[in-house]
Coordinates of C-alpha atoms in Angstrom, one line a residue:
Chain I
M127 CA -45.8 23.2 -103.2
A128 CA -48.0 20.7 -101.5
T129 CA -48.6 18.8 -104.7
E130 CA -44.9 18.7 -105.3
F131 CA -44.3 17.1 -102.0
H132 CA -46.7 14.4 -102.6
N133 CA -45.5 13.6 -106.0
L134 CA -42.0 13.2 -104.7
Q135 CA -43.2 10.7 -102.2
E136 CA -45.2 8.8 -104.7
L137 CA -42.1 8.4 -106.9
R138 CA -40.3 6.8 -104.0
H139 CA -42.8 4.1 -103.4
S140 CA -43.5 1.2 -105.6
A141 CA -46.4 0.3 -103.5
S142 CA -48.0 2.4 -100.9
L143 CA -49.2 1.2 -97.6
A144 CA -53.0 1.6 -97.5
T145 CA -53.9 0.3 -94.1
K146 CA -53.0 -2.1 -91.4
V147 CA -55.3 -4.8 -90.0
F148 CA -54.7 -6.0 -86.4
I149 CA -55.7 -9.4 -85.3
Q150 CA -56.2 -9.3 -81.6
R151 CA -55.5 -11.9 -78.9
D152 CA -58.1 -14.4 -77.9
Y153 CA -58.1 -14.6 -74.1
T154 CA -60.9 -17.1 -73.7
E155 CA -58.5 -19.8 -72.7
G156 CA -56.6 -17.7 -70.2
T157 CA -53.2 -16.1 -70.7
V158 CA -51.9 -18.6 -73.3
C159 CA -50.9 -16.9 -76.5
K160 CA -53.8 -17.4 -79.0
F161 CA -55.1 -15.1 -81.7
Q162 CA -58.6 -14.6 -82.8
T163 CA -59.5 -16.4 -86.0
K164 CA -62.3 -14.0 -86.8
F165 CA -61.9 -12.9 -90.4
P166 CA -61.4 -9.1 -90.6
A167 CA -63.7 -7.3 -93.0
E168 CA -60.8 -5.3 -94.5
L169 CA -59.3 -8.5 -96.0
D170 CA -62.6 -9.6 -97.5
S171 CA -61.5 -8.8 -101.1
R172 CA -57.9 -9.6 -100.7
I173 CA -57.6 -13.1 -99.5
E174 CA -59.6 -16.3 -99.1
R175 CA -61.1 -16.9 -95.7
S176 CA -59.8 -20.4 -95.4
L177 CA -56.2 -19.4 -96.1
F178 CA -56.3 -16.8 -93.5
E179 CA -57.8 -19.1 -90.9
D180 CA -55.3 -21.7 -91.7
T181 CA -52.4 -19.3 -91.0
V182 CA -53.9 -18.1 -87.7
K183 CA -54.7 -21.6 -86.6
T184 CA -51.2 -22.9 -87.4
L185 CA -49.7 -19.9 -85.5
N186 CA -51.9 -20.7 -82.5
N187 CA -50.8 -24.3 -82.6
Y188 CA -47.2 -23.2 -82.6
Y189 CA -47.7 -21.0 -79.6
A190 CA -49.6 -23.7 -77.8
E191 CA -46.6 -26.0 -78.4
A192 CA -44.2 -23.4 -77.0
E193 CA -46.2 -22.8 -73.9
K194 CA -47.1 -26.4 -73.3
I195 CA -46.5 -27.6 -69.7
G196 CA -45.5 -31.2 -70.0
G197 CA -42.7 -33.6 -69.7
Q198 CA -40.2 -31.7 -71.7
S199 CA -40.8 -28.4 -70.1
Y200 CA -40.5 -29.9 -66.6
L201 CA -37.2 -31.5 -67.6
E202 CA -35.9 -28.3 -68.9
G203 CA -37.1 -26.4 -65.9
C204 CA -35.6 -28.7 -63.4
L205 CA -32.3 -29.0 -65.2
A206 CA -32.1 -25.2 -65.4
C207 CA -32.9 -24.8 -61.7
A208 CA -30.3 -27.4 -60.8
T209 CA -27.6 -25.5 -62.7
A210 CA -28.8 -22.2 -61.3
Y211 CA -30.0 -21.2 -64.7
V212 CA -26.5 -21.0 -66.0
I213 CA -27.4 -23.5 -68.6
F214 CA -29.5 -21.0 -70.5
L215 CA -26.3 -19.2 -71.4
C216 CA -25.4 -22.1 -73.6
M217 CA -28.7 -23.6 -74.5
E218 CA -31.7 -22.2 -76.2
T219 CA -35.0 -22.6 -74.4
R220 CA -37.8 -24.5 -76.1
Y221 CA -39.8 -21.4 -76.4
E222 CA -37.1 -19.7 -78.3
K223 CA -36.8 -22.7 -80.6
V224 CA -40.5 -22.6 -81.4
L225 CA -40.3 -18.8 -82.0
K226 CA -37.7 -19.4 -84.6
K227 CA -40.0 -22.0 -86.3
I228 CA -42.7 -19.4 -86.2
S229 CA -40.6 -16.8 -87.9
K230 CA -39.7 -19.2 -90.6
Y231 CA -43.3 -20.1 -91.1
I232 CA -44.4 -16.5 -91.3
Q233 CA -41.7 -15.8 -93.8
E234 CA -42.8 -18.7 -95.9
Q235 CA -46.5 -17.7 -95.7
N236 CA -45.6 -14.2 -96.7
E237 CA -43.6 -15.3 -99.7
K238 CA -46.1 -17.9 -101.0
I239 CA -49.5 -16.6 -100.1
Y240 CA -49.6 -13.0 -98.7
A241 CA -47.1 -11.0 -100.8
P242 CA -48.7 -12.1 -104.1
R243 CA -52.0 -10.7 -102.7
G244 CA -50.4 -7.4 -101.6
L245 CA -50.4 -8.3 -97.9
L246 CA -47.6 -8.6 -95.4
I247 CA -47.8 -10.3 -92.0
T248 CA -45.6 -8.9 -89.2
D249 CA -44.3 -11.5 -86.7
P250 CA -46.3 -11.0 -83.5
I251 CA -43.1 -11.0 -81.4
E252 CA -42.2 -7.7 -82.9
R253 CA -45.5 -6.3 -81.6
G254 CA -45.1 -7.7 -78.1
M255 CA -47.3 -10.7 -78.9
R256 CA -50.3 -8.4 -78.7
V257 CA -51.5 -8.5 -82.3
I258 CA -50.8 -10.0 -85.7
E259 CA -50.3 -7.0 -87.9
I260 CA -51.2 -7.4 -91.5
S261 CA -50.2 -4.6 -93.7
V262 CA -52.4 -4.1 -96.8
F263 CA -50.6 -2.5 -99.7
E264 CA -52.1 -0.9 -102.7
D265 CA -50.6 -0.4 -106.1
R266 CA -49.0 2.9 -106.8
G267 CA -51.0 5.3 -108.7
S268 CA -54.2 4.8 -106.8
S269 CA -55.9 7.8 -105.3
G270 CA -55.0 6.6 -101.9
S271 CA -51.7 8.5 -101.9
S272 CA -52.7 10.9 -99.2
S273 CA -53.9 8.1 -96.9
G274 CA -50.8 6.1 -97.9
S275 CA -48.5 8.9 -96.9
S276 CA -50.3 9.6 -93.7
S277 CA -50.2 5.9 -92.8
T278 CA -46.6 5.8 -93.6
S279 CA -45.7 8.9 -91.7
S280 CA -47.9 7.8 -88.8
S281 CA -46.0 4.5 -88.7
S282 CA -42.8 6.5 -88.4
G283 CA -44.1 7.5 -85.1
R284 CA -45.3 10.6 -83.3
Chain L
M200 CA -57.5 21.2 -95.5
L201 CA -54.4 22.6 -94.1
G202 CA -52.6 22.6 -97.4
L203 CA -55.1 24.6 -99.3
G204 CA -54.3 28.1 -98.5
V205 CA -51.7 27.9 -95.8
T206 CA -48.2 27.6 -96.9
E207 CA -46.2 28.5 -93.8
P208 CA -46.5 25.1 -92.0
M209 CA -45.5 23.3 -95.2
R210 CA -42.1 25.1 -95.0
E211 CA -41.4 23.0 -91.9
C212 CA -41.5 20.0 -94.2
Q213 CA -38.0 20.4 -95.7
Y214 CA -37.0 18.2 -98.5
S215 CA -34.3 16.6 -96.4
E216 CA -37.0 15.6 -94.0
I217 CA -39.2 14.3 -96.7
S218 CA -36.6 12.0 -98.1
V219 CA -36.2 10.5 -94.7
V220 CA -39.9 10.3 -94.1
A221 CA -40.2 8.4 -97.3
S222 CA -38.8 5.7 -95.1
S223 CA -38.6 3.1 -97.7
P224 CA -36.0 0.4 -97.0
M225 CA -34.4 1.5 -100.2
D226 CA -33.0 4.6 -98.6
A227 CA -30.0 2.9 -97.2
E228 CA -27.7 5.8 -97.3
H229 CA -29.9 7.8 -94.9
T230 CA -29.9 5.0 -92.4
K231 CA -26.1 4.9 -92.5
R232 CA -25.8 8.6 -91.7
V233 CA -27.7 8.3 -88.4
P234 CA -25.7 6.3 -85.7
R235 CA -27.6 3.2 -84.8
R236 CA -29.0 3.2 -81.3
R237 CA -30.2 0.2 -79.4
K238 CA -33.8 -0.1 -78.3
W239 CA -33.0 0.2 -74.6
E240 CA -31.7 3.7 -75.1
T241 CA -35.1 4.8 -76.4
F242 CA -37.1 2.7 -73.9
P243 CA -40.1 4.7 -72.7
G244 CA -40.4 3.2 -69.3
R245 CA -38.6 4.4 -66.2
N246 CA -36.1 1.5 -66.0
K247 CA -32.3 1.7 -65.8
F248 CA -30.2 -0.3 -68.1
Y249 CA -26.6 -1.5 -67.6
C250 CA -24.1 -3.4 -69.7
N251 CA -25.4 -2.0 -72.9
G252 CA -28.9 -3.3 -72.3
R253 CA -28.1 -6.7 -70.8
I254 CA -29.2 -5.7 -67.3
M255 CA -32.5 -4.1 -66.6
M256 CA -33.6 -2.7 -63.2
A257 CA -36.0 -0.3 -61.7
K258 CA -35.1 3.4 -61.2
Q259 CA -34.6 3.2 -57.4
T260 CA -32.0 0.6 -56.6
G261 CA -30.8 1.8 -53.2
V262 CA -32.6 -0.9 -51.3
F263 CA -31.2 -3.6 -53.7
Y264 CA -27.7 -2.6 -52.7
L265 CA -28.7 -2.8 -49.1
T266 CA -30.0 -6.4 -49.7
M267 CA -26.8 -7.4 -51.3
V268 CA -24.6 -5.8 -48.6
L269 CA -26.6 -7.6 -45.9
I270 CA -26.4 -11.0 -47.5
V271 CA -22.7 -10.7 -48.5
V272 CA -21.5 -9.3 -45.2
T273 CA -23.4 -11.7 -43.0
S274 CA -22.4 -14.7 -45.1
G275 CA -18.8 -13.4 -45.3
L276 CA -18.6 -13.1 -41.5
F277 CA -20.0 -16.6 -41.2
F278 CA -17.4 -18.1 -43.5
A279 CA -14.6 -16.1 -41.9
F280 CA -15.3 -16.5 -38.2
D281 CA -17.6 -19.4 -37.7
C282 CA -16.8 -21.9 -40.4
P283 CA -13.1 -22.6 -39.4
F284 CA -14.3 -23.7 -35.9
L285 CA -17.3 -25.6 -37.2
A286 CA -15.3 -27.3 -40.0
T287 CA -12.7 -28.6 -37.6
N288 CA -15.0 -29.4 -34.7
L289 CA -18.0 -30.7 -36.5
T290 CA -17.7 -31.4 -40.2
P291 CA -16.4 -29.6 -43.3
A292 CA -19.7 -30.2 -44.9
I293 CA -21.1 -27.2 -43.1
P294 CA -19.1 -24.5 -45.0
A295 CA -19.6 -26.5 -48.2
I296 CA -23.3 -26.5 -47.9
G297 CA -23.2 -22.9 -46.8
G298 CA -21.2 -22.0 -49.8
V299 CA -23.6 -23.7 -52.2
L300 CA -26.5 -22.0 -50.6
F301 CA -24.8 -18.6 -50.7
V302 CA -24.0 -19.0 -54.4
F303 CA -27.5 -20.1 -55.2
V304 CA -29.0 -17.1 -53.3
M305 CA -26.8 -14.6 -55.0
G306 CA -27.5 -16.2 -58.4
M307 CA -31.2 -16.1 -57.9
L308 CA -31.1 -12.5 -56.6
F309 CA -29.2 -11.3 -59.7
R310 CA -31.5 -13.2 -62.0
A311 CA -34.6 -11.7 -60.3
S312 CA -33.1 -8.2 -60.3
F313 CA -31.5 -8.0 -63.6
S314 CA -34.0 -9.7 -65.9
D315 CA -37.0 -8.3 -67.7
P316 CA -40.0 -9.1 -65.5
G317 CA -42.3 -9.5 -68.5
V318 CA -42.7 -5.9 -69.7
L319 CA -45.2 -5.4 -72.4
P320 CA -44.0 -3.0 -75.1
R321 CA -46.2 0.0 -75.7
A322 CA -48.5 0.0 -78.7
T323 CA -47.2 1.3 -82.0
P324 CA -49.0 4.5 -83.2
D325 CA -50.9 2.4 -85.8
E326 CA -52.1 0.0 -83.2
A327 CA -53.1 2.8 -80.8
A328 CA -55.0 4.5 -83.6
H329 CA -56.8 1.3 -84.5
L330 CA -57.8 0.8 -80.9
E331 CA -59.0 4.3 -80.5
R332 CA -61.2 3.8 -83.6
Q333 CA -62.6 0.6 -82.2
I334 CA -63.3 2.2 -78.9
G335 CA -65.0 5.1 -80.7
E336 CA -67.1 2.5 -82.6
D337 CA -68.1 0.7 -79.4
V338 CA -69.2 4.0 -78.0
A339 CA -71.2 4.8 -81.1
N340 CA -72.9 1.5 -81.4
G341 CA -74.6 1.8 -78.1
P342 CA -75.7 -0.9 -75.7
G343 CA -75.2 -4.5 -76.5
Q344 CA -77.7 -7.3 -76.4
G345 CA -78.6 -7.4 -72.8
G346 CA -78.8 -3.6 -72.6
Y347 CA -75.7 -3.6 -70.5
R348 CA -72.7 -1.7 -71.9
P349 CA -69.4 -2.0 -70.1
P350 CA -67.5 1.2 -69.8
P351 CA -65.7 2.0 -73.1
R352 CA -62.2 1.5 -71.8
T353 CA -62.8 -2.1 -70.6
R354 CA -63.5 -5.3 -72.4
E355 CA -65.0 -8.3 -70.9
V356 CA -63.7 -11.8 -71.5
I357 CA -64.9 -15.1 -70.3
I358 CA -62.0 -17.3 -69.2
N359 CA -62.9 -20.8 -68.0
G360 CA -66.3 -19.6 -67.0
Q361 CA -65.3 -16.5 -65.1
T362 CA -65.9 -13.0 -66.4
V363 CA -62.6 -11.1 -66.4
K364 CA -62.4 -7.3 -67.2
L365 CA -59.6 -6.2 -69.4
K366 CA -58.7 -2.6 -68.7
Y367 CA -57.2 -0.1 -71.2
C368 CA -53.9 1.3 -70.2
F369 CA -53.7 5.0 -71.0
T370 CA -49.9 5.1 -70.9
C371 CA -49.2 2.0 -72.9
K372 CA -52.3 2.4 -75.1
I373 CA -53.2 -1.2 -75.0
F374 CA -55.8 -3.4 -73.5
R375 CA -54.0 -5.1 -70.7
P376 CA -54.0 -8.9 -71.0
P377 CA -55.5 -10.8 -68.1
R378 CA -53.3 -10.7 -65.0
A379 CA -51.2 -7.9 -66.4
S380 CA -50.9 -4.7 -64.5
H381 CA -49.2 -1.3 -64.9
C382 CA -46.4 -0.6 -62.4
S383 CA -46.5 3.0 -61.6
L384 CA -42.9 3.0 -60.3
C385 CA -41.4 1.6 -63.5
D386 CA -44.1 3.0 -65.7
N387 CA -44.6 -0.2 -67.6
C388 CA -47.3 -2.8 -68.1
V389 CA -46.0 -6.1 -66.8
E390 CA -47.4 -9.5 -67.6
R391 CA -48.7 -11.5 -64.7
F392 CA -47.7 -8.7 -62.4
D393 CA -47.0 -9.8 -58.9
H394 CA -45.6 -6.8 -57.2
H395 CA -42.8 -4.3 -57.4
C396 CA -40.1 -5.4 -55.0
P397 CA -37.7 -2.7 -53.8
W398 CA -35.5 -5.3 -52.1
V399 CA -34.9 -6.8 -55.5
G400 CA -34.9 -3.5 -57.3
N401 CA -37.3 -4.6 -60.0
C402 CA -40.9 -5.7 -60.7
V403 CA -41.8 -9.3 -60.1
G404 CA -43.7 -10.6 -63.1
R405 CA -44.1 -13.5 -65.4
R406 CA -40.5 -13.9 -66.4
N407 CA -38.8 -13.5 -63.1
Y408 CA -41.3 -14.8 -60.6
R409 CA -39.6 -18.2 -60.2
F410 CA -36.3 -16.5 -59.6
F411 CA -37.8 -14.3 -57.0
Y412 CA -39.4 -17.3 -55.3
L413 CA -36.3 -19.4 -55.4
F414 CA -34.4 -16.4 -54.0
I415 CA -36.6 -15.9 -51.0
L416 CA -36.8 -19.7 -50.4
S417 CA -33.1 -20.2 -50.6
L418 CA -32.5 -17.0 -48.6
S419 CA -34.7 -18.3 -45.8
L420 CA -32.8 -21.6 -45.8
L421 CA -29.5 -19.7 -45.7
T422 CA -30.7 -17.5 -42.9
V423 CA -31.9 -20.4 -40.8
F424 CA -28.7 -22.3 -41.7
I425 CA -26.4 -19.4 -40.6
F426 CA -28.5 -18.8 -37.5
A427 CA -28.5 -22.4 -36.4
F428 CA -24.8 -22.9 -36.9
V429 CA -23.7 -19.6 -35.4
V430 CA -25.7 -20.6 -32.3
T431 CA -24.1 -24.0 -32.4
H432 CA -20.7 -22.4 -32.6
V433 CA -21.3 -20.2 -29.7
I434 CA -22.6 -23.0 -27.6
L435 CA -19.7 -25.3 -28.4
R436 CA -17.2 -22.5 -27.6
S437 CA -18.9 -21.7 -24.4
S438 CA -18.8 -25.3 -23.3
Q439 CA -15.0 -25.1 -23.8
T440 CA -14.2 -21.6 -22.6
G441 CA -17.2 -20.1 -21.0
F442 CA -19.9 -17.9 -22.6
L443 CA -18.4 -14.5 -22.3
S444 CA -15.0 -15.4 -23.6
A445 CA -16.7 -17.3 -26.4
L446 CA -18.4 -14.1 -27.4
K447 CA -15.1 -12.2 -27.1
D448 CA -13.3 -14.7 -29.3
S449 CA -16.0 -14.5 -32.0
P450 CA -17.6 -11.1 -31.9
A451 CA -18.9 -11.4 -35.4
S452 CA -21.3 -14.1 -34.3
V453 CA -23.3 -11.6 -32.3
L454 CA -23.9 -9.5 -35.4
E455 CA -24.8 -12.5 -37.4
V456 CA -27.3 -13.7 -34.9
V457 CA -28.9 -10.3 -34.7
V458 CA -29.2 -9.9 -38.4
C459 CA -30.5 -13.5 -38.9
F460 CA -32.9 -13.3 -36.1
F461 CA -34.6 -10.2 -37.4
S462 CA -34.6 -11.3 -41.0
V463 CA -35.8 -14.8 -40.5
W464 CA -39.4 -13.8 -39.5
S465 CA -40.0 -11.7 -42.5
I466 CA -38.2 -13.9 -45.0
V467 CA -39.6 -17.1 -43.9
G468 CA -43.0 -15.5 -43.7
L469 CA -42.7 -14.2 -47.2
S470 CA -41.6 -17.6 -48.5
G471 CA -44.6 -19.2 -46.9
F472 CA -46.9 -16.6 -48.4
H473 CA -45.5 -17.1 -51.8
T474 CA -45.7 -20.8 -51.5
Y475 CA -49.4 -20.4 -50.9
L476 CA -49.7 -18.1 -53.8
I477 CA -48.0 -20.5 -56.1
G478 CA -50.1 -23.4 -54.9
S479 CA -53.2 -21.5 -55.7
N480 CA -51.8 -19.9 -58.8
Q481 CA -52.5 -16.3 -57.7
T482 CA -50.5 -13.2 -57.9
T483 CA -49.9 -10.9 -54.9
N484 CA -51.9 -8.4 -56.7
E485 CA -54.9 -10.7 -57.0
D486 CA -54.6 -11.9 -53.5
I487 CA -54.6 -8.4 -52.0
K488 CA -57.6 -7.4 -54.1
G489 CA -59.4 -10.6 -53.3
S490 CA -60.2 -11.1 -56.9
W491 CA -60.7 -14.9 -56.6
S492 CA -61.8 -15.0 -53.0
S493 CA -64.9 -16.9 -52.2
K494 CA -66.0 -14.0 -50.1
R495 CA -66.9 -12.2 -53.3
G496 CA -69.4 -14.7 -54.2
K497 CA -70.1 -18.4 -54.2
E498 CA -69.4 -18.7 -57.9
N499 CA -66.1 -16.9 -57.7
Y500 CA -63.1 -19.1 -58.4
N501 CA -59.7 -18.8 -59.9
P502 CA -59.9 -19.5 -63.6
Y503 CA -56.2 -19.8 -64.0
S504 CA -55.7 -22.6 -61.5
Y505 CA -54.7 -26.0 -62.9
G506 CA -56.8 -27.7 -60.3
S507 CA -54.2 -29.3 -58.0
I508 CA -51.4 -27.7 -55.9
V509 CA -48.8 -29.9 -57.5
A510 CA -49.8 -28.8 -61.0
N511 CA -49.8 -25.2 -60.0
C512 CA -46.4 -25.4 -58.5
C513 CA -45.0 -27.2 -61.5
A514 CA -46.5 -24.7 -63.8
A515 CA -45.1 -21.8 -61.9
L516 CA -41.6 -23.1 -61.3
C517 CA -41.0 -25.6 -64.1
G518 CA -43.1 -24.1 -66.9
P519 CA -41.5 -22.7 -70.0
L520 CA -39.7 -19.4 -69.7
P521 CA -41.1 -16.9 -72.2
P522 CA -38.5 -14.7 -73.9
S523 CA -38.4 -10.9 -73.4
L524 CA -40.8 -9.0 -75.5
I525 CA -38.9 -5.7 -75.5
D526 CA -35.7 -6.7 -77.3
R527 CA -33.5 -4.3 -75.4
R528 CA -30.4 -4.9 -77.4
G529 CA -31.9 -4.8 -80.8
F530 CA -31.3 -1.8 -82.9
V531 CA -33.8 0.9 -83.5
R532 CA -35.1 0.9 -87.0
P533 CA -34.6 4.4 -88.5
D534 CA -38.1 4.6 -89.9
A535 CA -39.6 3.5 -86.6
A536 CA -37.3 5.8 -84.7
R537 CA -39.8 7.8 -82.9
P538 CA -40.3 6.5 -79.4
S539 CA -43.7 7.2 -77.7
P540 CA -43.3 10.2 -75.5
R541 CA -42.6 9.6 -71.8
S542 CA -45.6 10.0 -69.7
N543 CA -44.0 12.4 -67.4
G544 CA -41.5 14.0 -69.6
T545 CA -43.1 16.9 -71.2
S546 CA -39.7 18.2 -72.1
A547 CA -39.2 15.1 -74.1
Y548 CA -42.3 15.9 -75.9
V549 CA -41.1 19.4 -76.7
S550 CA -37.7 18.2 -77.9
S551 CA -39.3 15.6 -80.1
Q552 CA -41.4 18.2 -81.9
P553 CA -38.8 19.8 -84.2
R554 CA -37.3 16.4 -84.9
T555 CA -40.5 14.6 -85.7
R556 CA -40.6 13.6 -89.3
M557 CA -44.3 13.7 -89.6
C558 CA -45.6 16.3 -92.0
D559 CA -48.1 18.8 -90.6
Q560 CA -50.6 18.2 -93.3
D561 CA -50.6 14.5 -92.8
Q562 CA -51.0 14.9 -89.1
C563 CA -54.0 17.1 -89.6
I564 CA -55.4 14.6 -92.1
Q565 CA -55.0 11.9 -89.5
S566 CA -56.5 13.9 -86.6
T567 CA -59.3 15.1 -88.8
K568 CA -60.2 11.5 -89.6
F569 CA -60.5 10.9 -85.8
V570 CA -62.7 13.9 -85.5
L571 CA -65.0 12.8 -88.3
Q572 CA -65.3 9.3 -86.8
A573 CA -65.8 10.7 -83.3
A574 CA -68.4 13.0 -84.7
A575 CA -70.6 10.0 -85.2
T576 CA -71.5 10.4 -81.5
P577 CA -74.4 12.9 -81.3
L578 CA -73.1 14.8 -78.3
L579 CA -69.8 15.6 -79.9
H580 CA -71.5 16.7 -83.1
N581 CA -73.7 19.1 -81.2
E582 CA -70.8 20.6 -79.4
L583 CA -68.9 21.2 -82.5
I584 CA -71.8 22.9 -84.1
T585 CA -72.5 25.2 -81.2
V586 CA -68.8 26.1 -80.8
S587 CA -67.8 26.6 -84.4
G588 CA -70.9 28.8 -85.0
G589 CA -69.6 31.5 -82.7
H590 CA -65.9 31.2 -83.5
S591 CA -63.9 34.0 -85.0
L592 CA -62.0 31.6 -87.4
S593 CA -65.0 31.1 -89.5
G594 CA -63.1 32.1 -92.5
K595 CA -60.9 29.0 -92.5
P596 CA -61.6 26.0 -94.6
S597 CA -64.3 23.8 -93.2
L598 CA -62.1 21.0 -92.1
G599 CA -60.0 23.5 -90.2
G600 CA -63.1 24.1 -88.2
P601 CA -62.9 21.2 -85.9
C602 CA -59.2 22.0 -85.3
A603 CA -59.9 25.6 -84.6
S604 CA -62.9 24.9 -82.4
L605 CA -60.7 22.9 -80.0
P606 CA -59.6 25.7 -77.7
A607 CA -63.0 27.2 -77.3
A608 CA -64.6 23.9 -76.6
Q609 CA -62.0 23.3 -73.9
H610 CA -63.5 26.0 -71.7
T611 CA -66.7 24.1 -71.3
P612 CA -66.0 20.6 -70.2
P613 CA -69.4 19.0 -70.4
G614 CA -70.3 18.1 -66.8
P615 CA -73.3 15.9 -67.4
V616 CA -71.8 14.2 -70.4
P617 CA -71.2 10.5 -69.8
N618 CA -67.6 9.8 -69.5
A619 CA -67.5 7.6 -72.5
T620 CA -68.0 10.2 -75.1
W621 CA -66.0 12.7 -73.3
E622 CA -63.0 10.4 -73.2
A623 CA -63.2 9.5 -76.8
E624 CA -63.5 13.2 -77.6
A625 CA -60.7 14.0 -75.3
L626 CA -58.4 11.6 -77.1
V627 CA -59.4 13.0 -80.4
R628 CA -58.6 16.4 -79.1
R629 CA -55.3 15.4 -77.8
D630 CA -54.3 14.4 -81.4
Q631 CA -55.7 17.7 -82.6
E632 CA -53.6 19.4 -80.0
K633 CA -50.5 18.4 -81.9
S634 CA -51.7 19.8 -85.2
L635 CA -53.0 22.9 -83.4
F636 CA -49.6 23.4 -81.8
R637 CA -47.9 23.6 -85.2
W638 CA -50.7 25.5 -86.8
R639 CA -50.4 28.3 -84.3
A640 CA -46.6 28.4 -84.7
S641 CA -47.2 29.5 -88.3
D642 CA -49.0 32.7 -87.1
E643 CA -51.7 32.1 -89.6
V644 CA -54.2 31.7 -86.9
S645 CA -55.1 34.5 -84.6
S646 CA -54.0 33.2 -81.3
P647 CA -56.9 31.3 -79.9
P648 CA -57.7 31.7 -76.2
S649 CA -55.3 29.8 -74.0
L650 CA -56.2 26.3 -73.5
G651 CA -57.3 26.4 -69.9
H652 CA -54.1 25.7 -68.1
G653 CA -55.8 24.0 -65.3
N654 CA -58.2 22.0 -67.4
P655 CA -57.2 18.4 -67.7
L656 CA -58.3 16.9 -70.9
Y657 CA -59.4 13.8 -69.0
D658 CA -62.0 14.1 -66.5
P659 CA -62.0 11.7 -63.5
A660 CA -62.4 8.7 -65.8
S661 CA -58.6 8.8 -66.4
Q662 CA -57.1 5.9 -64.5
D663 CA -53.5 6.9 -64.9
S664 CA -52.5 9.9 -63.0
L665 CA -49.2 10.1 -64.7
H666 CA -51.0 10.3 -68.0
Q667 CA -53.1 13.1 -66.6
D668 CA -49.9 14.9 -65.8
S669 CA -48.5 14.5 -69.2
V670 CA -51.8 15.7 -70.7
R671 CA -51.7 18.8 -68.5
G672 CA -48.2 19.3 -69.6
L673 CA -49.3 19.1 -73.2
V674 CA -52.0 21.6 -72.6
K675 CA -49.5 24.0 -71.0
L676 CA -47.1 23.5 -73.8
S677 CA -49.7 24.3 -76.4
S678 CA -50.6 27.5 -74.8
V679 CA -47.1 28.8 -74.7

């Protein structure tokens, strides 16, 4: 009965989720959003170090741009204050615009670089900007079926 | 393993459950069957939501309504009774300015009260598991280079030359970013947590601090404005008709003066205090604790300050407004439908048990992995050996041993054990609790001794009393 259960699950998956790698935040520059560029050991065999570092550095640059305190943000802030923040009902903030750019970038990276290597980057905004979650997939038929199903079921929550 | 000889628990994994647990995006028909709920409906914190998730407030909102009533009534009386006289006798600019101020005050109040203060969403189960593993490894690896090992539930970061400790939040299962804090009233971690304001009915954090500040600033201006012009009104009237008849003609003025007089001290004082905080880029939390005070040491300074008062003010008030991280109005994805259990809602935990889609076997696999990893610590290993030796369930498969040894081990909380290993172990056990709960329900196991009702799993190292309560609740549940 137990074996039947697992075979059924295996049939439903074309690729099973083997593990998830979490890139944590780097707080050395304060509370600005920045992720660690340290290369995780689990990805050693899956992707080149330079590609990974490029992705993380680009993301860090995007976030720095979003949170930059400069001329444009002052203008936006003062204008918003003067209109009692009603203007945000019509206009998108600069942060939101940059977040959209980030989503597009991540999607593009996934399509071009990560998916062909069996990896998937989850947008940090979906994880509360705490981590960059990289899901590592393995081909179906590997012996990791039990770990795959446990990871999958654990991702469905407790 | 659980699946080897025991078949009863597997019956709980019905095939209809399995097909949902498969949780591949290809199972579209299953997602259509379940009505889609918005994320605010399954939000684990203690907030209240209105307007289908657009408005977010704390649980206790009574004082907020009082604030609103005070402001509206006082301003209303001002416009009704004092403004006609002042407009005709002095200038119509007075009610105009008053009106603008009033609208601004109410706007800022609503903005501060209704918006997300910067709540950090709780960790997903995968993240929490990953962190637990990391903490376990930190414990296992022993002291660092200098021989100094910080407590396992803290991480140290150097920010602009200052060492800052990041604490682990037991409820949210994350390491809190710098300046974040857990609000016990709302049961959320909030970024750049300032304080929980009952007058505003919400926490004040990164996303609504500027609204809060502008609210108290404009309210102090409005209070002073009303006070000044009501007094002017009364004086002008008394010069025409005498003091007592002036008061009789305009009785509302007395009430307004009283309200304004008593509010002005606190509100103006608060505005001044927050102006100081903004200028030095501190939060109320930090100021009260004296985190960056020079009294702590000559080398102690605020690493977040931008250097000048002007820069700090501009950053706080005109900086970019980050978006909400909790996506209240988004839809819950069916394969991620399980919310983390409420920290004080043991009943929520019970009700989620039959509905959870996780298979018993997989849960035990998962928890067993924790056990094996935690067993890297010598103390835990010794305990398991001594306990399982004398346990009556020796007939069970070997990996069932750690699970079965759980209740017996509960009775001997190791006093002299350093908190580090005990906590890691306790968390491992908490996961085992869940599998043990199911396991026992199958009647395969001769009922182990009750899990020490009064024994909290966390010894004093637990920083979150709410979490302690929930754990005690879990213990009680498991022994039922």
